């Protein structure tokens, strides 16, 4: 499982890199989406390491609570959690949410903080 956990974490870091690339190119919804995805994969990497399994969900709040992470990490996950739905489904919240550079940058920073915390645990 250790190898699989590392593979998931490498994908998480790659998604964060992709988020930054999308921010730089002005694709803000995609930047936020990949920020959310990086945290999802990071949490699943940690879950693999600690629990030897992955729960198939996109719910960062559920995953973070299941892993009993610190409250500050849960709060960051809570802020990133809606992004998966908002960026993928046009009927969520009456249409696609428009993301700004500032909002996407905040999402990327939050994701980076969560991944930094996870990396210390893996």
Steps between C-alpha positions, in 0.01 A plus 500: 500500500790734565587512130136555401468779756806672352357469149177667614698776670711561189177536300376746764813712456464480123139623522616797709758579232225477236285735710781756499542464123127561451514806724785639291308439177183664632296180523381574850225241536750232392759636744255467786386156381855365496566655842203303635617187321849531647358499851267212422792289376717611790239395754458167323878450509492556874201270533689227315796540731300504822200283421618289203190594301341780301144620531367592157365847562575856394392636838808658656317578821396136543851374423671745732268414788538127433877546529462708818723777369545821702216751500703750294536242221129411519417870461718528189335188355158649574588810296621290206223241517233669279743551211459148361128548435515868406759448228355184348124536488320787328183438696674540836406837649309606185795481262876485499659712767741761369836494674733799526878500508490598866261222595695237310824619654344463847385148409849408383656640817256306718575183305872558536464537876303176525748310283792632706333366812427164336856467372630513858268212588585277205 
